[in-house]
Structure formats: structure tokens, C-alpha cells
mmCIF file of C-alpha atoms in Angstrom:
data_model
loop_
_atom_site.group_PDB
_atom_site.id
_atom_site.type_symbol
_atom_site.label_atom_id
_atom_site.label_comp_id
_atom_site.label_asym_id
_atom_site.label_seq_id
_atom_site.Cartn_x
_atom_site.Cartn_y
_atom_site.Cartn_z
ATOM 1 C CA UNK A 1 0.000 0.000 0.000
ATOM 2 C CA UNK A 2 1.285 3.212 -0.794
ATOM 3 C CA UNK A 3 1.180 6.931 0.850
ATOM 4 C CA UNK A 4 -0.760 9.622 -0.190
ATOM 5 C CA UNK A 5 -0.341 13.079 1.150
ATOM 6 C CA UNK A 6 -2.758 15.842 0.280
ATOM 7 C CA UNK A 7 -3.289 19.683 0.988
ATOM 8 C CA UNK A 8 -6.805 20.640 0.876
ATOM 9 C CA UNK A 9 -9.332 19.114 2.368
ATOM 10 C CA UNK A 10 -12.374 20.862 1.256
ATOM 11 C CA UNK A 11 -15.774 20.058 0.046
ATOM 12 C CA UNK A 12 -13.848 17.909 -2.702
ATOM 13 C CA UNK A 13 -10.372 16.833 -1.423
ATOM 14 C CA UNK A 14 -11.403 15.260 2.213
ATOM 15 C CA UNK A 15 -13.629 13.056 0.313
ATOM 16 C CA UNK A 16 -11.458 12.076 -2.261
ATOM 17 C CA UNK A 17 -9.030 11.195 -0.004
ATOM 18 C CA UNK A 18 -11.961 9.134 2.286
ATOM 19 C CA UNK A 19 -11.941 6.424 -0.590
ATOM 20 C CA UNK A 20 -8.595 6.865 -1.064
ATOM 21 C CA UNK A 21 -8.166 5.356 2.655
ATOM 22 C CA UNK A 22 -10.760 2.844 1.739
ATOM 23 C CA UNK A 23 -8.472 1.265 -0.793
ATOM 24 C CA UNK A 24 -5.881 0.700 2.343
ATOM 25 C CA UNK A 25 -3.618 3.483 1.779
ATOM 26 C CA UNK A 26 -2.251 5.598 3.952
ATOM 27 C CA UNK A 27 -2.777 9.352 3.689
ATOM 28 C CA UNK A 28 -1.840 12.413 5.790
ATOM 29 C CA UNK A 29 -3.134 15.699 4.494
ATOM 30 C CA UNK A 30 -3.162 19.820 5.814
ATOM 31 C CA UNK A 31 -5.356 22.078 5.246
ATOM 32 C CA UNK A 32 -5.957 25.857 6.765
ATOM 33 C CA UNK A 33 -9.325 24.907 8.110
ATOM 34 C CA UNK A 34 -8.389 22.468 11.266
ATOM 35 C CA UNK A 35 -11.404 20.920 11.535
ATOM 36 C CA UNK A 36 -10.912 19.318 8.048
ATOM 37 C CA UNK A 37 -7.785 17.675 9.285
ATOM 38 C CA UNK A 38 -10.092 16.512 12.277
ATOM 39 C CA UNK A 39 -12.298 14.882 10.040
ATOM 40 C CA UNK A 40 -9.557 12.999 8.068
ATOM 41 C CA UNK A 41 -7.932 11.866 10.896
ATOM 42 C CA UNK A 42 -11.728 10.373 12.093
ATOM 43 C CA UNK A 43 -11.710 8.629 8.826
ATOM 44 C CA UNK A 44 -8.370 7.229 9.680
ATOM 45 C CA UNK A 45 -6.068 9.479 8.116
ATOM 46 C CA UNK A 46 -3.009 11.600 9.442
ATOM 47 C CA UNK A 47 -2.557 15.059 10.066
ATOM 48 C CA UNK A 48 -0.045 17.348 8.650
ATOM 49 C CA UNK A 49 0.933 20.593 10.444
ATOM 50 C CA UNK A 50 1.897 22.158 7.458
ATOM 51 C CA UNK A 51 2.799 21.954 3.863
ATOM 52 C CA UNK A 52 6.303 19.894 4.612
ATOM 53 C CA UNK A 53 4.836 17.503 6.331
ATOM 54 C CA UNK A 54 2.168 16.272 3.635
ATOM 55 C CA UNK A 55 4.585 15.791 1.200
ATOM 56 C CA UNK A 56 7.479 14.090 2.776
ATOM 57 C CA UNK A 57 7.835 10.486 2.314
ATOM 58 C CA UNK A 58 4.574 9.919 0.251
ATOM 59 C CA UNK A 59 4.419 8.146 -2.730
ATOM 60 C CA UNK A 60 2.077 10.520 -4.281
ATOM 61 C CA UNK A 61 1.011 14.047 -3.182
ATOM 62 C CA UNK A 62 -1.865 15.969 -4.350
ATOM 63 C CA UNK A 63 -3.189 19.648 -4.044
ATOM 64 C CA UNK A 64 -6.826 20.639 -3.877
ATOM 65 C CA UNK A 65 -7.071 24.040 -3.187
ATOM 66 C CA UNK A 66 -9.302 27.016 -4.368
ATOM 67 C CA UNK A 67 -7.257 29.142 -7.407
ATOM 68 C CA UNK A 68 -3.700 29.441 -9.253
ATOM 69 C CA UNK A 69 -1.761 31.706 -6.572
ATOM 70 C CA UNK A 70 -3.187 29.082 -3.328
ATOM 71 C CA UNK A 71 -0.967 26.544 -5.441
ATOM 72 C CA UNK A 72 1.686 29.049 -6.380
ATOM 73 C CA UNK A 73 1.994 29.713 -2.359
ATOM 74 C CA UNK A 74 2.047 25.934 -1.641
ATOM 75 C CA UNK A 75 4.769 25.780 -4.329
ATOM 76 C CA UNK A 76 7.236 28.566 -4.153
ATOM 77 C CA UNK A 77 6.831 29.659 -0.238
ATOM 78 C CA UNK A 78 8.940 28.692 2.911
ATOM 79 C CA UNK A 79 8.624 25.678 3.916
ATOM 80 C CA UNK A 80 6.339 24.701 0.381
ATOM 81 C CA UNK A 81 6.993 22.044 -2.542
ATOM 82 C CA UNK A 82 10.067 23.130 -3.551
ATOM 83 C CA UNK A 83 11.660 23.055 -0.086
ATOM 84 C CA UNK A 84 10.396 20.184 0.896
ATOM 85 C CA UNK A 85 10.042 18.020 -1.305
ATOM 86 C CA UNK A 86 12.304 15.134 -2.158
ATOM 87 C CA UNK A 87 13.594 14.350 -5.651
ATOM 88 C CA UNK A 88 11.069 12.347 -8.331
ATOM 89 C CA UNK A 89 7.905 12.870 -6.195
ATOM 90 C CA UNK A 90 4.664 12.409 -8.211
ATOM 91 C CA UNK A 91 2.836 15.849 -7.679
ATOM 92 C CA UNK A 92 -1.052 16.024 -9.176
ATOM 93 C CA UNK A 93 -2.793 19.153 -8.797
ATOM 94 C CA UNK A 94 -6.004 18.515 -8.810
ATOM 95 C CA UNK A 95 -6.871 22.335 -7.903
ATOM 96 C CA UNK A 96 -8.950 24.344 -11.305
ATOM 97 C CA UNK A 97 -6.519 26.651 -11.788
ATOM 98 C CA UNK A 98 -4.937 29.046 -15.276
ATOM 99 C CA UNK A 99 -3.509 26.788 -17.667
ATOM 100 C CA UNK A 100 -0.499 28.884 -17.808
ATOM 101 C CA UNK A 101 -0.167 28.750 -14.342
ATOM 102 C CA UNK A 102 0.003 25.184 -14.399
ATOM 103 C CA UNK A 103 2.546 24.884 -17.169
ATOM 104 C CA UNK A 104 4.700 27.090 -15.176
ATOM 105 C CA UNK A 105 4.819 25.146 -11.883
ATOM 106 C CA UNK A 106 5.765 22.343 -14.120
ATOM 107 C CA UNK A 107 8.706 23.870 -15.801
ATOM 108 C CA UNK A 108 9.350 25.194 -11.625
ATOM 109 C CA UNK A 109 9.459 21.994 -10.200
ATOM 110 C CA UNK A 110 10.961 19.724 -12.772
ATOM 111 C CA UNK A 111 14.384 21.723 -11.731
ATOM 112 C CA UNK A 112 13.541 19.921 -8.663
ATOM 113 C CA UNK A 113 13.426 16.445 -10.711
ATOM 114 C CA UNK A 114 9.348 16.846 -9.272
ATOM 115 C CA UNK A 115 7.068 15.150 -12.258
ATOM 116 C CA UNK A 116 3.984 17.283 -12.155
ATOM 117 C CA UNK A 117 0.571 16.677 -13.391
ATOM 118 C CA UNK A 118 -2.348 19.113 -13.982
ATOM 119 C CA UNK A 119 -5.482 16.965 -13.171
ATOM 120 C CA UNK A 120 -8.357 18.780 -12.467
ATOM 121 C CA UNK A 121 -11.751 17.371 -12.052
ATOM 122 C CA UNK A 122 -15.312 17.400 -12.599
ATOM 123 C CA UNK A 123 -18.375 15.625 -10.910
ATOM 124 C CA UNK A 124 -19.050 18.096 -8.088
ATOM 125 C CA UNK A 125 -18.887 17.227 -4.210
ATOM 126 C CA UNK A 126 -21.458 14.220 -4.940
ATOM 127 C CA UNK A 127 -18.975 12.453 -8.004
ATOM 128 C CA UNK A 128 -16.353 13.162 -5.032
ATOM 129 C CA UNK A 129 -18.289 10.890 -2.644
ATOM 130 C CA UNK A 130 -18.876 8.273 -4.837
ATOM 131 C CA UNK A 131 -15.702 8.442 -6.627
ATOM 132 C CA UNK A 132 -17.181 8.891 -9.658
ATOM 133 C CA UNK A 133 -15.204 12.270 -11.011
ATOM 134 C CA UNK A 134 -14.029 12.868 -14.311
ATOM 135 C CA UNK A 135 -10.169 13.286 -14.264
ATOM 136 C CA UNK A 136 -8.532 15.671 -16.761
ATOM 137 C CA UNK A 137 -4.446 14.744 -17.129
ATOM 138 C CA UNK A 138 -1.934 16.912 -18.455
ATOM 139 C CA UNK A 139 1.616 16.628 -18.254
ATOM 140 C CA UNK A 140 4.357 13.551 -18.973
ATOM 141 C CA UNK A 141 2.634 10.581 -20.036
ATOM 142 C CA UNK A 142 4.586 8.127 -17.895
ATOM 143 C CA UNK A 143 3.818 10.360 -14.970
ATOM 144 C CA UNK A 144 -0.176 9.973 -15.977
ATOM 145 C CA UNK A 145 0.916 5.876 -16.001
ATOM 146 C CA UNK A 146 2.370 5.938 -12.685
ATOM 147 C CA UNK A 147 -0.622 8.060 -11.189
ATOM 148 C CA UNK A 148 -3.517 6.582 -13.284
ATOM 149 C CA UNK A 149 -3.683 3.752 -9.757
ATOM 150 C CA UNK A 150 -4.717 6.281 -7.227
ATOM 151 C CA UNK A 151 -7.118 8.526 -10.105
ATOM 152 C CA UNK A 152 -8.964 5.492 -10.644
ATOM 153 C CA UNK A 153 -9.678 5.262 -6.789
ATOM 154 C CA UNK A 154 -11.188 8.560 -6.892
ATOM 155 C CA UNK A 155 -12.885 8.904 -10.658
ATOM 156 C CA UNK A 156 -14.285 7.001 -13.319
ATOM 157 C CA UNK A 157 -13.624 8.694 -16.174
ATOM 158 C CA UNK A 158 -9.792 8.866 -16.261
ATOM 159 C CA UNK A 159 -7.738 11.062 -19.066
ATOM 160 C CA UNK A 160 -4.576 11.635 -20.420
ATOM 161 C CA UNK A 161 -5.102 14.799 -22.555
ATOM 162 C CA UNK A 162 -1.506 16.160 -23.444
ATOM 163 C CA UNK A 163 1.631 18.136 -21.985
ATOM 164 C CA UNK A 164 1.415 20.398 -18.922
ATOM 165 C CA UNK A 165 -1.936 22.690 -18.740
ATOM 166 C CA UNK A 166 -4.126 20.225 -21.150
ATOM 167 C CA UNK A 167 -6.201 19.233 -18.096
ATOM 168 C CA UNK A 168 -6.590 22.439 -17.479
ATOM 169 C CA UNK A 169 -7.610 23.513 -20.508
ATOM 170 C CA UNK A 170 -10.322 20.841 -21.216
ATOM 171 C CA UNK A 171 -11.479 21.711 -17.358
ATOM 172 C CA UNK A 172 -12.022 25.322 -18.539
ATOM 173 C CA UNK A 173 -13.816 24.001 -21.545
ATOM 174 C CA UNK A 174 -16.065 21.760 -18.701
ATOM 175 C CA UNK A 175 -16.974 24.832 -16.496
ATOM 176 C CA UNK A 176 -18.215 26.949 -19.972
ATOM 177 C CA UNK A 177 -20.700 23.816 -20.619
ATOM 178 C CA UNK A 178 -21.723 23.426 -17.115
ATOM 179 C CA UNK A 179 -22.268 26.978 -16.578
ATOM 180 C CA UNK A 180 -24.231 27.389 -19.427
ATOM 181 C CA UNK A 181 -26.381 24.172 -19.219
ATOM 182 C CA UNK A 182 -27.379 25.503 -15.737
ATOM 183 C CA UNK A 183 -28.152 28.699 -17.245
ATOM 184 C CA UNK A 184 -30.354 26.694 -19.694
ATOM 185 C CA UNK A 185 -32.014 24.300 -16.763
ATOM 186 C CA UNK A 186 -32.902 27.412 -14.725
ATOM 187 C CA UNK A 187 -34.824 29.569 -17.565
ATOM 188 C CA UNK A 188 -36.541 26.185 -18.824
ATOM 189 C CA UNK A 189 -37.678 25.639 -14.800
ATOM 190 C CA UNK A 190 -38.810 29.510 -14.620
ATOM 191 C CA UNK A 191 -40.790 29.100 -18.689
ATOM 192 C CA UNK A 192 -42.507 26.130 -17.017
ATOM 193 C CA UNK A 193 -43.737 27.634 -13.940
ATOM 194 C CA UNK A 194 -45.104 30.552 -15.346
ATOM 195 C CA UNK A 195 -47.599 28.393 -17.399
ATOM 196 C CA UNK A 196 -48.693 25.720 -14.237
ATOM 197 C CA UNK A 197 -46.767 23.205 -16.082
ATOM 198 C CA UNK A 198 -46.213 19.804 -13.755
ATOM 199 C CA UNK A 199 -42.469 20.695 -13.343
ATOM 200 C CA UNK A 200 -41.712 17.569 -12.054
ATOM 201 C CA UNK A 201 -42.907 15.149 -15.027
ATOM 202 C CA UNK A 202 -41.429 17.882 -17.407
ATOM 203 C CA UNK A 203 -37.742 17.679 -15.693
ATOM 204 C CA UNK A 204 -38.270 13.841 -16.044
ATOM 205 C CA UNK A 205 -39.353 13.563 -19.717
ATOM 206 C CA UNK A 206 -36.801 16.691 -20.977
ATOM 207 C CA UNK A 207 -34.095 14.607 -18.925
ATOM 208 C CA UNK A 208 -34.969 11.620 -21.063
ATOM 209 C CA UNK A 209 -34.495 13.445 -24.458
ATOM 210 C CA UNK A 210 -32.355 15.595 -26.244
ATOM 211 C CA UNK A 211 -32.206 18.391 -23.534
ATOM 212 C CA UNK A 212 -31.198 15.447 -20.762
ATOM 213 C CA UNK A 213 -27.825 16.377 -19.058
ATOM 214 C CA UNK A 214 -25.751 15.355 -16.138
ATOM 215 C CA UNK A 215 -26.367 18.293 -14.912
ATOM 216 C CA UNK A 216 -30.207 18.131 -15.314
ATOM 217 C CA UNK A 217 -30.438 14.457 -13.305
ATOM 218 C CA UNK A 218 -28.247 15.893 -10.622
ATOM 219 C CA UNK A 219 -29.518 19.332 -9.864
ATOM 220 C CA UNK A 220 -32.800 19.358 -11.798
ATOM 221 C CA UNK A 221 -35.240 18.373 -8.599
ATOM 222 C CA UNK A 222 -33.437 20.823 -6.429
ATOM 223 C CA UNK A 223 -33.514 23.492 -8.731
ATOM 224 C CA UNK A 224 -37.214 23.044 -8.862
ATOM 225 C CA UNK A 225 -37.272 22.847 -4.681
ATOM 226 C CA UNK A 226 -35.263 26.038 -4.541
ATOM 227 C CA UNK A 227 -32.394 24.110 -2.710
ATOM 228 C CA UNK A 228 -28.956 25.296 -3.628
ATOM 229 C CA UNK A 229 -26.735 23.790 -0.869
ATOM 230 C CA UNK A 230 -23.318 23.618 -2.374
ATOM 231 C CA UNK A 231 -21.964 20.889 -4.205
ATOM 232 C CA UNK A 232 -19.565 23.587 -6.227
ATOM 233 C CA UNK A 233 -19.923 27.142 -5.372
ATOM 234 C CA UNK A 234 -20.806 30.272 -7.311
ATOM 235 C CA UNK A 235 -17.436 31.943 -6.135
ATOM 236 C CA UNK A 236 -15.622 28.933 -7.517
ATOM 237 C CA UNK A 237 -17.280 29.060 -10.467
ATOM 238 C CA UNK A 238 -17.139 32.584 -11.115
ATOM 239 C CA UNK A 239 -13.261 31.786 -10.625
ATOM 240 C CA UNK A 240 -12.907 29.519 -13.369
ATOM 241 C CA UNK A 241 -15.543 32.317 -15.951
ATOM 242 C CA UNK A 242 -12.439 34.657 -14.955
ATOM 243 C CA UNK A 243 -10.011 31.654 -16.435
ATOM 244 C CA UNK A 244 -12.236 30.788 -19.231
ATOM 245 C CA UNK A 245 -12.522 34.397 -20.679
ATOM 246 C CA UNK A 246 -9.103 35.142 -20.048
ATOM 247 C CA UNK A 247 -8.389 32.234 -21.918
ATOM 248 C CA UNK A 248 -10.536 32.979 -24.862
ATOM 249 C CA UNK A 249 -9.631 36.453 -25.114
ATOM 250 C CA UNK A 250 -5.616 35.145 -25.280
ATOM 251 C CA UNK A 251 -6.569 32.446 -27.922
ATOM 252 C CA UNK A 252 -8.196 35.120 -30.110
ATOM 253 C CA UNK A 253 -11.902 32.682 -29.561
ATOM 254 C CA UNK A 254 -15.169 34.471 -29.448
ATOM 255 C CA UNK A 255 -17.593 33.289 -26.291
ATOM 256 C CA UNK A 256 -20.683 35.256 -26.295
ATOM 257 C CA UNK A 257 -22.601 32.445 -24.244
ATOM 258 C CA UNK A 258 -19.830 32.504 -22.302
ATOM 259 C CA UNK A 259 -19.353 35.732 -21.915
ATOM 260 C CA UNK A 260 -22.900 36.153 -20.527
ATOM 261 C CA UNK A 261 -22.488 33.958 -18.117
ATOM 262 C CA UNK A 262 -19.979 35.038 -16.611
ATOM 263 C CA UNK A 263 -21.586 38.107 -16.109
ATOM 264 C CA UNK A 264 -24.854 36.436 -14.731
ATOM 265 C CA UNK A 265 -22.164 34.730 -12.253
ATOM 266 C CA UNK A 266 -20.893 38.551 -11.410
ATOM 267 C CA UNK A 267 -24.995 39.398 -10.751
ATOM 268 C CA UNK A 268 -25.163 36.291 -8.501
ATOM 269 C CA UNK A 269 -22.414 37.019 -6.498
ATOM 270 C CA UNK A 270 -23.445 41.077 -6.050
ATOM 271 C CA UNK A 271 -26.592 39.743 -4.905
ATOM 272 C CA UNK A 272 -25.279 37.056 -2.337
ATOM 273 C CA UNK A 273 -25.206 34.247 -3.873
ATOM 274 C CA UNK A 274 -21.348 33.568 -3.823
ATOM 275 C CA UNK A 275 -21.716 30.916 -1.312
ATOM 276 C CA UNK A 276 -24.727 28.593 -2.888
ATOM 277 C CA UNK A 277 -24.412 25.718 -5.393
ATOM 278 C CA UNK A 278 -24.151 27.114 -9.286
ATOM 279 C CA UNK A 279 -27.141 25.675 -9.917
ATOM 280 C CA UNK A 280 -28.730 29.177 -8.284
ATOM 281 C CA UNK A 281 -27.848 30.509 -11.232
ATOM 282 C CA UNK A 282 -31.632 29.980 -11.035
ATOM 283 C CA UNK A 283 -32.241 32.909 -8.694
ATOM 284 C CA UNK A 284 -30.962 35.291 -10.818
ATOM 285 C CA UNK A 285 -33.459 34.067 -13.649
ATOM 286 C CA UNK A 286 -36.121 34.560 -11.211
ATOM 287 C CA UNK A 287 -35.495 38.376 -10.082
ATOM 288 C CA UNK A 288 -34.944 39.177 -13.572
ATOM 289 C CA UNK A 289 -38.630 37.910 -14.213
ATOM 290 C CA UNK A 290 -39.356 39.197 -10.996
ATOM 291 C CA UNK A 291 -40.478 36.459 -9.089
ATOM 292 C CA UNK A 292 -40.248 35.814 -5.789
ATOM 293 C CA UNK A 293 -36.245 33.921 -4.976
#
């Protein structure tokens, strides 16, 4: 059995890690947030005091944390990756962070003889939990080989996409569909309510056709129940909008649906809604048709 060590152990990481420690590996994680570590350790994990201590002696180490410069810190300050970490450890960060960001850190730690991977993810906090996430790989392909083991505990849809900051990119590429399906799911809801439409049987027949999405059979009911506990938060996702239309803008790609959206995620997050699932994307549909959120 082999060692992980982690840092972040958020809404996505500490579960990750949970079936991680179900295969029989050992794992010892930090995060800022003690009571995270706390919970590891209940689920039979080890806790790290700090950066250094996560990723010595482990066989693999992982970061999960919120945006590019909490990875830069856990790479480039005192005490961080590059101090601490031995020669020809397997780093994946599994963060969503700026493709060029990634492919930076890369070329920074490979002086190190680190092999780095960019592998974000997709699935939300529930494909986290089941261990069902999509895994997006970029980087050395014999570094994805030697990895793929301890993805495959965690996702079931497993990629190698390319050098450093291809997971990244194709991550970006996820969070412009997902943020505009939502977009979609919420008017649709809204259209159907204003004409006493059985919302119900129509989220179960339009999930059955054409219109059917992931992201209608996992958020559709709650949409419809106004429940927006969060699985992946608006802040997050207005994050990665920031990424994507940075991105698009650099590549000389026009995103008008895109673009929009990540506007509507600006509205959402004036209004209060920073801190809800992005599925309440719906509440800004409904003030606009002034309704009642």
C-alpha cells in the first residue's frame, strides 16, 4: 500500500481522499481549516501541520485548493513544494486553476526532478463521494501511467489529454458547458412555472431526451425545490468564468454564451449568492422575471 499526502481538504479533497483510505492506503493531508484535518484523521487518516509535512515520504502528493496563486503559495513559499520536497515525487494538482499557471509550476518543479501533473476534475462534491469524477491529465505521459492507480480510486472517467496545462484547458472548456447548461435548466424551470406546467414530469421527460444532461439528473429536482446547498460554489465558479474568458480572449476565440455567463455569475455574487451551489444561477433568472427567490 502506498502513501498519499494531500493539501486541501475541502468540500472535494477530504472526500477524495476518504476512498482513497478505503483502498488501504495511507494518507496524511493539511489544510488551513483544522477541523478538516479533524475529520480525516476520524476517517483514519493523518494530520499534517503544514505543507512539509504532507509531502514528505509519500508516494504521491496531491493539491486541492481554491485558485492558481493558493498553489503558487504551496509551491514557491517557505517551507512549500520546492523546499520540501524530495527528488522524483509524483505531484497532481487537482486544484482548477490558469492553464499557464500550471505549465509554469511544471517547468518550476521539474528543476527539482518533481514530475507534475495538472489533473483537475469534474463531478461536483457528490462524483467526489462516490468516486465517480471525471479526471482531466496533463503533463508527462509516464507520470499519468504511474498516477492513473490512485485517479482510478477517486474517478471514473480517467484522461490523459496532453503536456502540462491540457487538463486544465479541457477543465475550462467543462466549467463553460456546465455553466451554461445551468443557465439553460434554470430559464426552462422559470418558462414552465409561469404556465402551471407539472415541473416535475417535465424535468423527467426533458431529462430523457435531447435536452437530458448530467447536470439536469443531478440538480434538476433541487432546482425546482429552490435548494442550492453547495456541491460547487458560485465563487468557484465565477473563478474559473475569470479563467475561461481570459483564456478565450488570449486564444483570439469568441464566447458570447460565455461571456454572458460570466456576467450572470458577477450578478449572482453582487446579490449574495457567492456561497450557494451554481445551480442558483436559477435565482438570478427569477429576479430578472421578478419572481419571488
Amino acid at each position: 500500500m502506498a502513501k498519499v499526502g494531500i493539501v486541501g481538504l475541502g468540500i472535494m479533497g477530504l472526500p477524495m481522499m476518504k476512498n482513497v483510505l478505503a483502498a488501504g492506503h495511507e494518507v496524511v493531508g493539511y489544510d488551513r481549516n483544522e477541523s478538516r484535518i479533524d475529520e480525516l484523521v476520524k476517517a483514519g487518516g493523518k494530520a499534517a501541520a503544514n505543507v512539509a509535512e504532507a509531502c514528505k515520504g509519500v508516494d504521491f502528493f496531491i493539491t486541492m485548493v481554491p485558485d492558481s496563486p493558493h498553489v503558487q503559495d504551496i509551491v514557491h513559499s517557505e517551507g512549500g513544494l520546492l523546499d520540501s520536497a524530495e527528488e522524483g515525487l509524483l505531484w497532481a494538482d487537482m486544484s482548477t486553476i490558469r492553464p499557464d499557471v500550471s505549465q509554469q509550476l511544471a517547468k518550476d518543479v521539474a528543476k527539482k526532478g518533481i514530475r507534475a501533473l495538472d489533473a483537475p476534475v469534474s463531478g461536483g462534491e457528490q462524483g467526489a463521494i462516490d468516486a465517480v469524477l471525471s479526471i482531466m491529465v496533463g503533463g508527462e505521459e509516464k507520470d499519468f501511467d504511474a498516477a492513473k492507480p490512485f485517479f482510478d480510486l477517486m474517478g471514473k472517467t480517467v484522461v490523459y489529454l496532453g503536456p502540462s496545462g491540457s487538463g486544465q484547458t479541457v477543465k475550462a472548456a467543462n466549467q463553460l458547458i456546465v455553466g451554461m447548461n445551468f443557465q439553460a435548466i434554470a430559464e426552462a424551470i422559470v418558462f414552465l412555472e409561469a404556465f402551471g406546467v407539472d415541473t416535475e414530469a417535465a424535468i423527467d421527460v426533458l431529462g430523457g431526451g435531447l435536452a437530458g444532461s448530467r447536470c439536469m439528473e443531478l440538480k434538476g429536482k433541487s432546482m425546482l425545490a429552490r435548494k442550492f446547498e453547495p456541491g460547487f460554489r458560485i465563487d468557484l465558479h465565477h473563478k474559473d468564468f475569470g479563467i475561461i474568458t481570459q483564456a478565450a480572449r488570449e486564444a483570439g476565440v469568441v464566447i458570447p454564451g460565455g461571456s454572458l455567463i460570466a456576467q450572470l455569475m458577477e450578478s449572482a455574487r453582487a446579490n449574495g449568492d457567492g456561497g450557494l451551489d451554481h445551480s442558483a444561477l436559477m435565482r438570478g433568472v427569477l429576479r430578472m422575471s421578478g419572481k419571488e427567490v
